[in-house]
Tab-separated table of C-alpha atoms and ligand atoms in Angstrom:
chain	number	residue	atom	x	y	z
A	1	MET	CA	7.921	-28.157	14.859
A	2	ALA	CA	4.775	-27.420	12.879
A	3	LEU	CA	4.077	-23.720	12.812
A	4	SER	CA	0.539	-22.384	12.825
A	5	ALA	CA	-0.652	-20.654	9.660
A	6	SER	CA	-0.151	-17.228	11.211
A	7	LEU	CA	2.337	-16.012	13.807
A	8	LEU	CA	0.191	-12.971	14.591
A	9	THR	CA	0.325	-12.242	18.325
A	10	HIS	CA	-1.370	-8.904	19.002
A	11	LEU	CA	-2.201	-5.459	17.725
A	12	ILE	CA	-0.420	-2.413	19.016
A	13	CYS	CA	-1.402	1.256	18.871
A	14	SER	CA	1.056	3.197	16.739
A	15	THR	CA	1.203	6.104	19.205
A	16	TYR	CA	1.077	5.073	22.846
A	17	GLN	CA	1.570	1.337	22.596
A	18	HIS	CA	-1.809	0.186	23.865
A	19	HIS	CA	-2.323	-3.493	23.077
A	20	TYR	CA	-5.406	-5.033	21.474
A	21	SER	CA	-6.597	-8.549	20.766
A	22	PRO	CA	-6.515	-9.768	17.167
A	23	HIS	CA	-9.301	-12.274	17.956
A	24	GLU	CA	-12.067	-9.737	17.685
A	25	PRO	CA	-12.775	-6.992	15.145
A	26	GLN	CA	-10.648	-3.903	15.810
A	27	ARG	CA	-10.533	-0.561	14.104
A	28	PHE	CA	-8.084	2.071	15.371
A	29	CYS	CA	-6.982	2.972	18.891
A	30	PRO	CA	-9.949	4.639	20.611
A	31	HIS	CA	-7.611	6.374	23.094
A	32	CYS	CA	-5.254	8.023	20.624
A	33	ASN	CA	-7.202	7.886	17.369
A	34	ALA	CA	-4.164	6.219	15.806
A	35	PRO	CA	-3.827	3.229	13.461
A	36	LEU	CA	-3.243	-0.229	14.938
A	37	ILE	CA	-0.279	-2.286	13.820
A	38	ALA	CA	-0.180	-6.091	13.608
A	39	CYS	CA	2.659	-7.763	15.521
A	40	TYR	CA	4.011	-11.271	14.962
A	41	ASP	CA	6.138	-13.744	16.852
A	42	LEU	CA	9.209	-12.956	14.776
A	43	GLU	CA	11.441	-14.840	17.195
A	44	THR	CA	9.706	-18.107	16.322
A	45	ALA	CA	9.703	-17.155	12.640
A	46	ARG	CA	13.418	-16.460	12.788
A	47	ASN	CA	14.101	-19.852	14.368
A	48	HIS	CA	11.790	-21.984	12.249
A	49	LEU	CA	11.419	-20.363	8.846
A	50	ASP	CA	13.944	-20.209	6.062
A	51	ARG	CA	13.631	-17.332	3.607
A	52	ASP	CA	14.419	-19.615	0.665
A	53	GLN	CA	11.464	-21.927	1.286
A	54	PHE	CA	9.017	-19.217	0.200
A	55	ALA	CA	10.182	-19.435	-3.387
A	56	HIS	CA	8.900	-23.019	-3.571
A	57	ARG	CA	5.366	-22.295	-2.428
A	58	PRO	CA	2.317	-21.741	-4.679
A	59	ARG	CA	2.334	-18.282	-6.240
A	60	GLY	CA	0.484	-15.353	-4.705
A	61	LEU	CA	0.657	-13.320	-1.525
A	62	TRP	CA	-0.536	-16.164	0.699
A	63	ARG	CA	2.901	-17.723	0.314
A	64	TRP	CA	3.805	-15.350	3.202
A	65	HIS	CA	0.993	-16.692	5.386
A	66	GLU	CA	3.012	-17.013	8.624
A	67	LEU	CA	3.587	-13.262	8.428
A	68	LEU	CA	-0.034	-12.485	7.579
A	69	PRO	CA	-2.915	-12.330	10.071
A	70	ILE	CA	-5.223	-15.219	9.087
A	71	THR	CA	-5.125	-18.068	11.621
A	72	ASP	CA	-7.168	-20.639	9.698
A	73	PRO	CA	-6.119	-21.029	6.033
A	74	ARG	CA	-9.689	-21.901	5.060
A	75	PHE	CA	-10.548	-18.220	5.385
A	76	GLN	CA	-7.895	-17.015	2.943
A	77	ILE	CA	-9.586	-15.429	-0.063
A	78	THR	CA	-7.711	-15.216	-3.332
A	79	LEU	CA	-8.270	-13.936	-6.846
A	80	GLY	CA	-4.618	-14.471	-7.765
A	81	GLU	CA	-3.167	-11.275	-6.234
A	82	GLY	CA	0.527	-10.691	-5.615
A	83	ASP	CA	3.722	-11.915	-7.277
A	84	THR	CA	3.689	-9.076	-9.764
A	85	PRO	CA	6.666	-8.748	-12.099
A	86	THR	CA	9.691	-6.571	-11.502
A	87	LEU	CA	10.701	-5.265	-14.923
A	88	SER	CA	13.872	-3.454	-15.882
A	89	LEU	CA	13.368	-0.176	-17.769
A	90	PRO	CA	16.421	-0.010	-20.040
A	91	HIS	CA	15.161	2.632	-22.483
A	92	LEU	CA	13.846	4.987	-19.853
A	93	GLY	CA	16.956	4.318	-17.777
A	94	ASP	CA	19.195	5.376	-20.700
A	95	HIS	CA	17.078	8.438	-21.259
A	96	LEU	CA	17.476	9.460	-17.613
A	97	GLY	CA	21.041	8.307	-17.101
A	98	LEU	CA	20.073	5.631	-14.580
A	99	SER	CA	21.743	2.291	-15.177
A	100	HIS	CA	19.539	0.216	-12.833
A	101	LEU	CA	15.982	1.426	-13.203
A	102	PHE	CA	13.126	-1.003	-12.449
A	103	LEU	CA	9.351	-1.001	-12.194
A	104	LYS	CA	7.179	-3.353	-10.174
A	105	ASP	CA	3.968	-3.663	-12.147
A	106	GLU	CA	1.069	-3.828	-9.712
A	107	ALA	CA	-1.377	-3.350	-12.597
A	108	LEU	CA	-1.288	-7.124	-13.012
A	109	ASN	CA	-3.250	-7.645	-9.816
A	110	PRO	CA	-6.959	-8.572	-9.865
A	111	THR	CA	-9.053	-5.402	-10.466
A	112	GLY	CA	-5.982	-3.845	-12.079
A	113	THR	CA	-4.405	-2.192	-9.039
A	114	PHE	CA	-2.438	-3.016	-5.901
A	115	LYS	CA	-5.553	-2.320	-3.832
A	116	ALA	CA	-6.281	-6.017	-4.360
A	117	ARG	CA	-3.535	-6.952	-1.887
A	118	GLY	CA	-4.978	-4.955	0.983
A	119	GLN	CA	-8.548	-6.052	0.391
A	120	ALA	CA	-7.620	-9.732	-0.004
A	121	VAL	CA	-6.009	-9.777	3.432
A	122	ALA	CA	-8.451	-7.463	5.240
A	123	LEU	CA	-11.563	-9.266	4.036
A	124	SER	CA	-10.062	-12.686	4.741
A	125	LYS	CA	-9.420	-11.630	8.335
A	126	LEU	CA	-12.876	-10.088	8.731
A	127	ARG	CA	-14.414	-13.263	7.347
A	128	GLU	CA	-12.439	-15.274	9.894
A	129	LEU	CA	-13.814	-12.974	12.611
A	130	GLY	CA	-17.363	-13.609	11.380
A	131	LEU	CA	-18.187	-10.230	9.839
A	132	LYS	CA	-20.645	-10.174	6.959
A	133	LYS	CA	-21.026	-6.531	5.895
A	134	VAL	CA	-18.174	-4.260	4.817
A	135	LEU	CA	-18.093	-0.698	3.602
A	136	VAL	CA	-15.386	1.621	2.381
A	137	PRO	CA	-15.099	5.304	1.523
A	138	THR	CA	-12.748	5.379	-1.440
A	139	ALA	CA	-11.148	7.473	-4.143
A	140	GLY	CA	-12.100	4.556	-6.429
A	141	ASN	CA	-9.788	1.569	-6.727
A	142	ALA	CA	-10.079	0.444	-3.105
A	143	GLY	CA	-13.845	0.247	-3.592
A	144	GLY	CA	-13.585	-1.768	-6.795
A	145	ALA	CA	-11.197	-4.194	-5.151
A	146	MET	CA	-13.272	-4.461	-1.986
A	147	ALA	CA	-16.407	-5.219	-4.002
A	148	ALA	CA	-14.646	-8.031	-5.873
A	149	TYR	CA	-13.228	-9.638	-2.731
A	150	ALA	CA	-16.521	-9.224	-0.864
A	151	ALA	CA	-18.276	-11.079	-3.691
A	152	ARG	CA	-15.645	-13.781	-3.453
A	153	ALA	CA	-16.069	-13.972	0.341
A	154	GLY	CA	-19.863	-13.929	0.275
A	155	MET	CA	-20.020	-10.624	2.147
A	156	ALA	CA	-22.266	-7.628	1.515
A	157	ALA	CA	-20.386	-4.562	0.264
A	158	ARG	CA	-21.145	-0.867	0.284
A	159	VAL	CA	-18.834	1.525	-1.553
A	160	ILE	CA	-18.957	5.281	-1.020
A	161	MET	CA	-17.097	7.376	-3.569
A	162	PRO	CA	-16.931	10.838	-5.109
A	163	SER	CA	-19.330	11.274	-8.040
A	164	ASP	CA	-16.404	12.087	-10.367
A	165	THR	CA	-14.546	8.846	-9.591
A	166	PRO	CA	-13.329	7.082	-12.787
A	167	ARG	CA	-16.224	5.207	-14.373
A	168	ALA	CA	-14.411	1.847	-14.249
A	169	ASN	CA	-14.487	2.010	-10.447
A	170	VAL	CA	-18.230	2.583	-10.313
A	171	GLU	CA	-18.928	-0.214	-12.812
A	172	GLU	CA	-16.586	-2.802	-11.314
A	173	ALA	CA	-18.124	-2.272	-7.871
A	174	ARG	CA	-21.690	-2.465	-9.152
A	175	ILE	CA	-21.169	-5.574	-11.260
A	176	ALA	CA	-19.669	-7.334	-8.239
A	177	GLY	CA	-22.956	-6.670	-6.450
A	178	ALA	CA	-21.853	-3.826	-4.194
A	179	GLU	CA	-24.169	-1.009	-3.277
A	180	VAL	CA	-22.505	2.103	-4.710
A	181	ILE	CA	-23.185	5.462	-3.097
A	182	LEU	CA	-21.897	8.469	-5.038
A	183	ILE	CA	-21.423	11.655	-3.080
A	184	ALA	CA	-20.475	15.221	-3.960
A	185	GLY	CA	-16.945	15.998	-2.783
A	186	LEU	CA	-13.801	14.007	-2.070
A	187	ILE	CA	-12.766	10.831	-0.235
A	188	SER	CA	-12.801	12.878	2.984
A	189	ASP	CA	-16.525	13.597	2.444
A	190	ALA	CA	-17.110	9.920	1.657
A	191	ALA	CA	-15.370	9.066	4.934
A	192	GLN	CA	-17.785	11.273	6.865
A	193	ALA	CA	-20.731	9.545	5.217
A	194	ALA	CA	-19.177	6.170	6.080
A	195	ALA	CA	-18.706	7.141	9.722
A	196	SER	CA	-22.471	7.542	10.128
A	197	MET	CA	-23.041	4.029	8.768
A	198	VAL	CA	-20.696	2.007	10.996
A	199	GLU	CA	-23.353	2.188	13.704
A	200	GLN	CA	-25.652	0.130	11.524
A	201	GLY	CA	-23.471	-2.996	11.597
A	202	TRP	CA	-21.225	-2.284	8.640
A	203	PHE	CA	-17.505	-2.672	9.210
A	204	ASP	CA	-15.432	0.199	7.790
A	205	VAL	CA	-12.269	-0.928	5.969
A	206	SER	CA	-10.930	2.582	5.281
A	207	THR	CA	-7.191	3.016	4.801
A	208	PHE	CA	-5.437	2.796	8.221
A	209	LYS	CA	-8.770	2.620	10.113
A	210	GLU	CA	-8.411	-1.126	10.479
A	211	PRO	CA	-5.087	-2.978	10.843
A	212	TYR	CA	-5.109	-5.536	8.017
A	213	ARG	CA	-5.041	-3.751	4.673
A	214	LEU	CA	-1.554	-2.653	5.731
A	215	GLU	CA	-0.583	-6.316	6.073
A	216	GLY	CA	-1.686	-7.045	2.509
A	217	LYS	CA	0.337	-4.096	1.201
A	218	LYS	CA	3.315	-5.270	3.213
A	219	THR	CA	3.677	-8.264	0.895
A	220	MET	CA	4.956	-5.866	-1.798
A	221	GLY	CA	7.981	-5.305	0.410
A	222	PHE	CA	8.590	-9.043	0.846
A	223	GLU	CA	8.385	-9.542	-2.916
A	224	ILE	CA	10.745	-6.625	-3.556
A	225	ALA	CA	13.342	-8.032	-1.151
A	226	GLN	CA	13.043	-11.471	-2.729
A	227	ALA	CA	13.244	-10.138	-6.304
A	228	PHE	CA	16.393	-8.150	-5.488
A	229	GLY	CA	18.226	-11.041	-3.836
A	230	TRP	CA	17.299	-9.953	-0.277
A	231	ARG	CA	18.952	-6.556	-0.726
A	232	PHE	CA	16.429	-3.751	-0.994
A	233	PRO	CA	17.021	-1.391	-3.906
A	234	GLU	CA	18.600	1.876	-2.782
A	235	VAL	CA	15.529	3.900	-3.753
A	236	ILE	CA	11.814	3.022	-3.956
A	237	VAL	CA	9.515	5.572	-5.583
A	238	TYR	CA	5.887	5.344	-4.513
A	239	PRO	CA	2.795	7.398	-5.465
A	240	ALA	CA	1.277	8.280	-2.107
A	241	GLY	CA	-2.407	8.914	-1.492
A	242	GLY	CA	-3.068	7.658	2.030
A	243	GLY	CA	0.433	6.195	1.932
A	244	ILE	CA	-0.489	2.748	3.249
A	245	GLY	CA	1.611	0.961	0.619
A	246	LEU	CA	4.665	2.998	1.560
A	247	VAL	CA	4.185	2.171	5.246
A	248	GLY	CA	3.627	-1.470	4.238
A	249	ILE	CA	6.944	-1.642	2.389
A	250	TRP	CA	8.670	-0.032	5.373
A	251	LYS	CA	7.059	-2.556	7.739
A	252	ALA	CA	8.248	-5.393	5.498
A	253	TYR	CA	11.785	-4.006	5.646
A	254	GLN	CA	11.683	-3.844	9.439
A	255	GLU	CA	10.295	-7.352	9.825
A	256	LEU	CA	12.835	-8.800	7.378
A	257	LYS	CA	15.633	-7.070	9.250
A	258	ILE	CA	14.494	-8.617	12.552
A	259	LEU	CA	14.135	-11.995	10.840
A	260	GLY	CA	17.742	-11.739	9.678
A	261	TRP	CA	16.793	-12.541	6.092
A	262	LEU	CA	18.440	-9.529	4.474
A	263	GLU	CA	21.908	-9.844	2.958
A	264	ASP	CA	22.365	-6.172	3.663
A	265	ASP	CA	20.421	-4.160	6.247
A	266	THR	CA	20.701	-0.820	4.433
A	267	PRO	CA	17.178	0.570	4.244
A	268	PRO	CA	15.715	1.687	0.929
A	269	ARG	CA	15.253	5.473	0.703
A	270	LEU	CA	11.520	5.902	0.280
A	271	VAL	CA	10.143	8.570	-2.029
A	272	ALA	CA	6.513	9.671	-1.699
A	273	VAL	CA	5.269	11.212	-4.939
A	274	GLN	CA	2.163	13.389	-4.857
A	275	ALA	CA	0.295	15.623	-7.273
A	276	GLN	CA	0.808	19.382	-7.047
A	277	GLY	CA	-2.964	19.746	-6.634
A	278	CYS	CA	-2.941	17.581	-3.511
A	279	ALA	CA	0.410	17.329	-1.755
A	280	PRO	CA	-0.104	17.238	2.030
A	281	PHE	CA	2.897	14.956	2.599
A	282	VAL	CA	5.185	17.197	0.562
A	283	ARG	CA	4.124	20.253	2.513
A	284	ALA	CA	4.564	18.460	5.849
A	285	PHE	CA	7.915	16.965	4.837
A	286	GLN	CA	9.301	20.335	3.786
A	287	ALA	CA	8.217	21.774	7.133
A	288	HIS	CA	9.777	18.796	8.989
A	289	ALA	CA	6.351	18.254	10.539
A	290	ASP	CA	5.237	14.989	12.141
A	291	HIS	CA	1.683	15.194	10.777
A	292	CYS	CA	-0.198	16.627	7.784
A	293	ASP	CA	-2.695	19.450	7.626
A	294	PHE	CA	-5.866	18.960	5.594
A	295	TRP	CA	-5.245	19.947	1.936
A	296	GLN	CA	-7.954	22.308	0.740
A	297	LYS	CA	-9.545	21.957	-2.723
A	298	ALA	CA	-7.624	18.799	-3.677
A	299	GLN	CA	-7.533	18.270	-7.432
A	300	THR	CA	-5.571	15.967	-9.763
A	301	ILE	CA	-6.128	13.490	-12.611
A	302	ALA	CA	-4.439	10.862	-10.424
A	303	SER	CA	-7.608	10.105	-8.457
A	304	GLY	CA	-5.829	7.699	-6.100
A	305	LEU	CA	-3.638	10.586	-4.953
A	306	ARG	CA	-6.576	12.852	-4.190
A	307	VAL	CA	-6.446	12.256	-0.437
A	308	PRO	CA	-6.481	15.586	1.460
A	309	LYS	CA	-5.457	14.027	4.785
A	310	SER	CA	-4.367	10.495	5.553
A	311	PHE	CA	-5.420	8.842	8.796
A	312	GLY	CA	-1.923	7.337	8.884
A	313	ASP	CA	-0.066	10.578	8.147
A	314	ARG	CA	2.330	10.229	11.087
A	315	LEU	CA	3.389	6.734	10.026
A	316	VAL	CA	4.035	7.836	6.454
A	317	LEU	CA	6.154	10.819	7.514
A	318	GLU	CA	8.052	8.678	10.010
A	319	ALA	CA	8.924	6.187	7.253
A	320	LEU	CA	10.120	9.049	5.016
A	321	TYR	CA	12.338	10.554	7.731
A	322	ASP	CA	13.666	7.235	9.055
A	323	SER	CA	14.555	5.950	5.598
A	324	GLN	CA	16.331	9.204	4.569
A	325	GLY	CA	13.646	9.563	1.929
A	326	ILE	CA	11.833	12.536	0.466
A	327	ALA	CA	8.399	13.709	-0.651
A	328	ILE	CA	7.968	15.502	-3.969
A	329	ALA	CA	5.106	16.849	-6.045
A	330	VAL	CA	4.562	16.678	-9.814
A	331	SER	CA	2.008	18.470	-11.979
A	332	ASP	CA	-0.805	16.806	-13.911
A	333	ASP	CA	0.914	17.812	-17.177
A	334	GLU	CA	4.097	16.116	-16.052
A	335	ILE	CA	2.048	13.028	-15.179
A	336	ARG	CA	0.439	12.953	-18.657
A	337	ASN	CA	3.815	13.309	-20.371
A	338	ALA	CA	5.364	10.635	-18.168
A	339	GLN	CA	2.472	8.289	-18.959
A	340	LYS	CA	3.200	8.690	-22.697
A	341	LEU	CA	6.939	8.336	-22.198
A	342	LEU	CA	6.606	5.110	-20.190
A	343	ALA	CA	4.121	3.545	-22.610
A	344	SER	CA	6.034	4.516	-25.755
A	345	SER	CA	9.505	3.654	-24.448
A	346	GLU	CA	8.754	0.523	-22.435
A	347	GLY	CA	5.239	-0.625	-23.395
A	348	ILE	CA	3.713	-0.072	-19.969
A	349	PHE	CA	0.397	1.815	-19.882
A	350	ALA	CA	0.500	2.951	-16.258
A	351	ALA	CA	-2.215	4.559	-14.194
A	352	PRO	CA	-1.605	8.299	-13.701
A	353	GLU	CA	-0.489	7.499	-10.140
A	354	GLY	CA	2.169	5.086	-11.436
A	355	ALA	CA	3.212	7.555	-14.137
A	356	ALA	CA	3.720	10.160	-11.410
A	357	THR	CA	6.726	8.139	-10.211
A	358	VAL	CA	8.305	8.474	-13.667
A	359	ALA	CA	7.651	12.219	-13.625
A	360	ALA	CA	9.259	12.360	-10.200
A	361	LEU	CA	12.513	10.879	-11.528
A	362	PHE	CA	13.268	14.081	-13.427
A	363	HIS	CA	12.999	16.086	-10.191
A	364	LEU	CA	14.977	13.542	-8.197
A	365	LYS	CA	17.793	13.665	-10.766
A	366	GLU	CA	17.812	17.435	-10.764
A	367	GLN	CA	17.923	17.553	-6.970
A	368	ARG	CA	20.748	14.992	-6.998
A	369	PHE	CA	18.741	12.690	-4.790
A	370	LEU	CA	19.642	9.836	-7.150
A	371	ASN	CA	23.031	8.491	-8.057
A	372	SER	CA	23.173	7.062	-11.593
A	373	LYS	CA	24.485	3.667	-10.402
A	374	GLU	CA	21.834	3.071	-7.748
A	375	ARG	CA	19.019	0.578	-8.102
A	376	VAL	CA	15.841	2.608	-8.354
A	377	LEU	CA	12.459	0.886	-8.204
A	378	LEU	CA	9.232	2.548	-9.330
A	379	LEU	CA	5.873	1.238	-8.201
A	380	ASN	CA	3.255	1.251	-10.923
A	381	THR	CA	0.223	0.891	-8.682
A	382	GLY	CA	-2.426	0.418	-11.375
A	383	SER	CA	-3.404	0.031	-15.000
A	384	GLY	CA	-3.954	3.044	-17.241
A	385	ILE	CA	-6.877	1.204	-18.814
A	386	LYS	CA	-8.970	1.780	-15.698
A	387	TYR	CA	-8.920	5.530	-16.330
A	388	LEU	CA	-10.339	5.557	-19.869
A	389	THR	CA	-13.652	7.382	-19.988
B	1	LIG	C1	-4.956	4.069	-3.890
B	1	LIG	C2	-3.995	4.256	-4.980
B	1	LIG	C3	-2.761	4.879	-4.762
B	1	LIG	C4	-2.358	5.455	-3.428
B	1	LIG	O1	-2.186	4.427	-2.518
B	1	LIG	P1	-1.987	4.698	-0.958
B	1	LIG	O2	-1.520	3.417	-0.405
B	1	LIG	O3	-3.299	5.157	-0.445
B	1	LIG	O4	-0.974	5.759	-0.838
B	1	LIG	C5	-1.874	4.942	-5.808
B	1	LIG	N1	-2.186	4.445	-7.026
B	1	LIG	C6	-3.361	3.853	-7.282
B	1	LIG	C7	-3.628	3.336	-8.651
B	1	LIG	C8	-4.309	3.732	-6.266
B	1	LIG	O5	-5.470	3.128	-6.523
B	2	LIG	ZN1	-3.385	4.181	21.677
C-alpha cells in the first residue's frame, strides 16, 4: 500500500479535547485558550512503516514526513535543517563523573539554532494552506528563523522583538527581507503588539499559538531515539523558554511508543533548565502547580529563556511530572562559566541557553538526580556566535 505523504488526521485541543480540521488555518482552541495538538493515524503507520527505513532516506527532518503535517510534498520547505550530530562529551563527563554524557548540537541548523525546525514545518504547512503573510513576536531566534524560511517560501514576514534582542537576530531578519519592529519590553509585550496585527491578515506563528512549530521540534525526539538505538537516554536536559522543544521531544516519545518502535519504553526524565532571572517553570514545579504565573521583571543573558509566561505552560509541566523530570534554575554567572568550560574542554561554543544545561549538571549531580552510569543528553539549542555584539 502506498501511504500518503502525511498521516495527519486532525487537531485536538490540549485541554477539553475539541477537534479541529487540519485543512484550514488554525491557531489555538478558542473555547479553552489552549494549544492545539496534531494527531496522526498511528495505527496505519504502525502497520505500514518500518523504523529502519528512515535511515535510508535523504537527510533532514523531512525524512519523517509521514509523521509531519504536510500533505503535498511540493510544499515542504527546506534549508537543510535537522539531522544534527549527537556528540559524546568525554572530558566534561570525566570532570563531572558522568560516564555517558552527550550533547545534541542544534547549532548546526540553518540560522544557527533549533528554531529552524519549527519554522520549516510551520511555514510549509501555512504555505500549503495558502497563507502569504506571517508574523511572530519573538525573543530573537524564532524571528530570524521565520524570516529565512518566509524568504524561502515567498511569504511576507513581520518580526516583532524586544529592542535589546541580540543584534544577529535583528540583522538576519532584516537581510531576509522581513519587516522588523523593535519594541520596548519583553517577548510578552511583543506578543501584545502582534495580537493587534492578526486582524490585518497576518498569521501569527507564536510558540504554541499554532499547532505546527511543535511538530518541527518533535523531530528532535525522533532523531534522539534513532541515535540512541531506539532507547531514549535516561535523562534529557533542555533549556526551556516557552518549552515547545521539551513538549516536542515528549510527543515524539509518546508517538514512538504507540508505534512500537522503541526497544525499551522507559521514558527519558526531562529536565527544564531556566535562568534564575526568569524561572516560571521552576517556581511552578516546586509548588506542584499545573500552570505558571507571569514572571515579573524577567532578565537573563540567555535571551531565548526570557519568556515570562509560556502559552503552553500546562503541557510543559505535564511533561515534567509525567516523565519524573525536574525544573531547575541557574544564574547568569554559572551560564558564562559553563559556556567557557564547554568550549575549552570540548570545542563547542554554545549559546548561553545551551550552556545553561551544562551549568545545570552541577546542580543535578548535587541533588543526586543523576546516576553516574546513566546516559545524559544535553541539548545545545544554538550557536554562541549569534550572541556576539
Ligand atoms: C528559543 C530558544 C530556546 C527556548 O526554546 P523553547 O522551545 O521556547 O523552550 C532555547 N535556546 C535557544 C537558543 C532559543 O533560541
Ligand atoms: Zn478546547
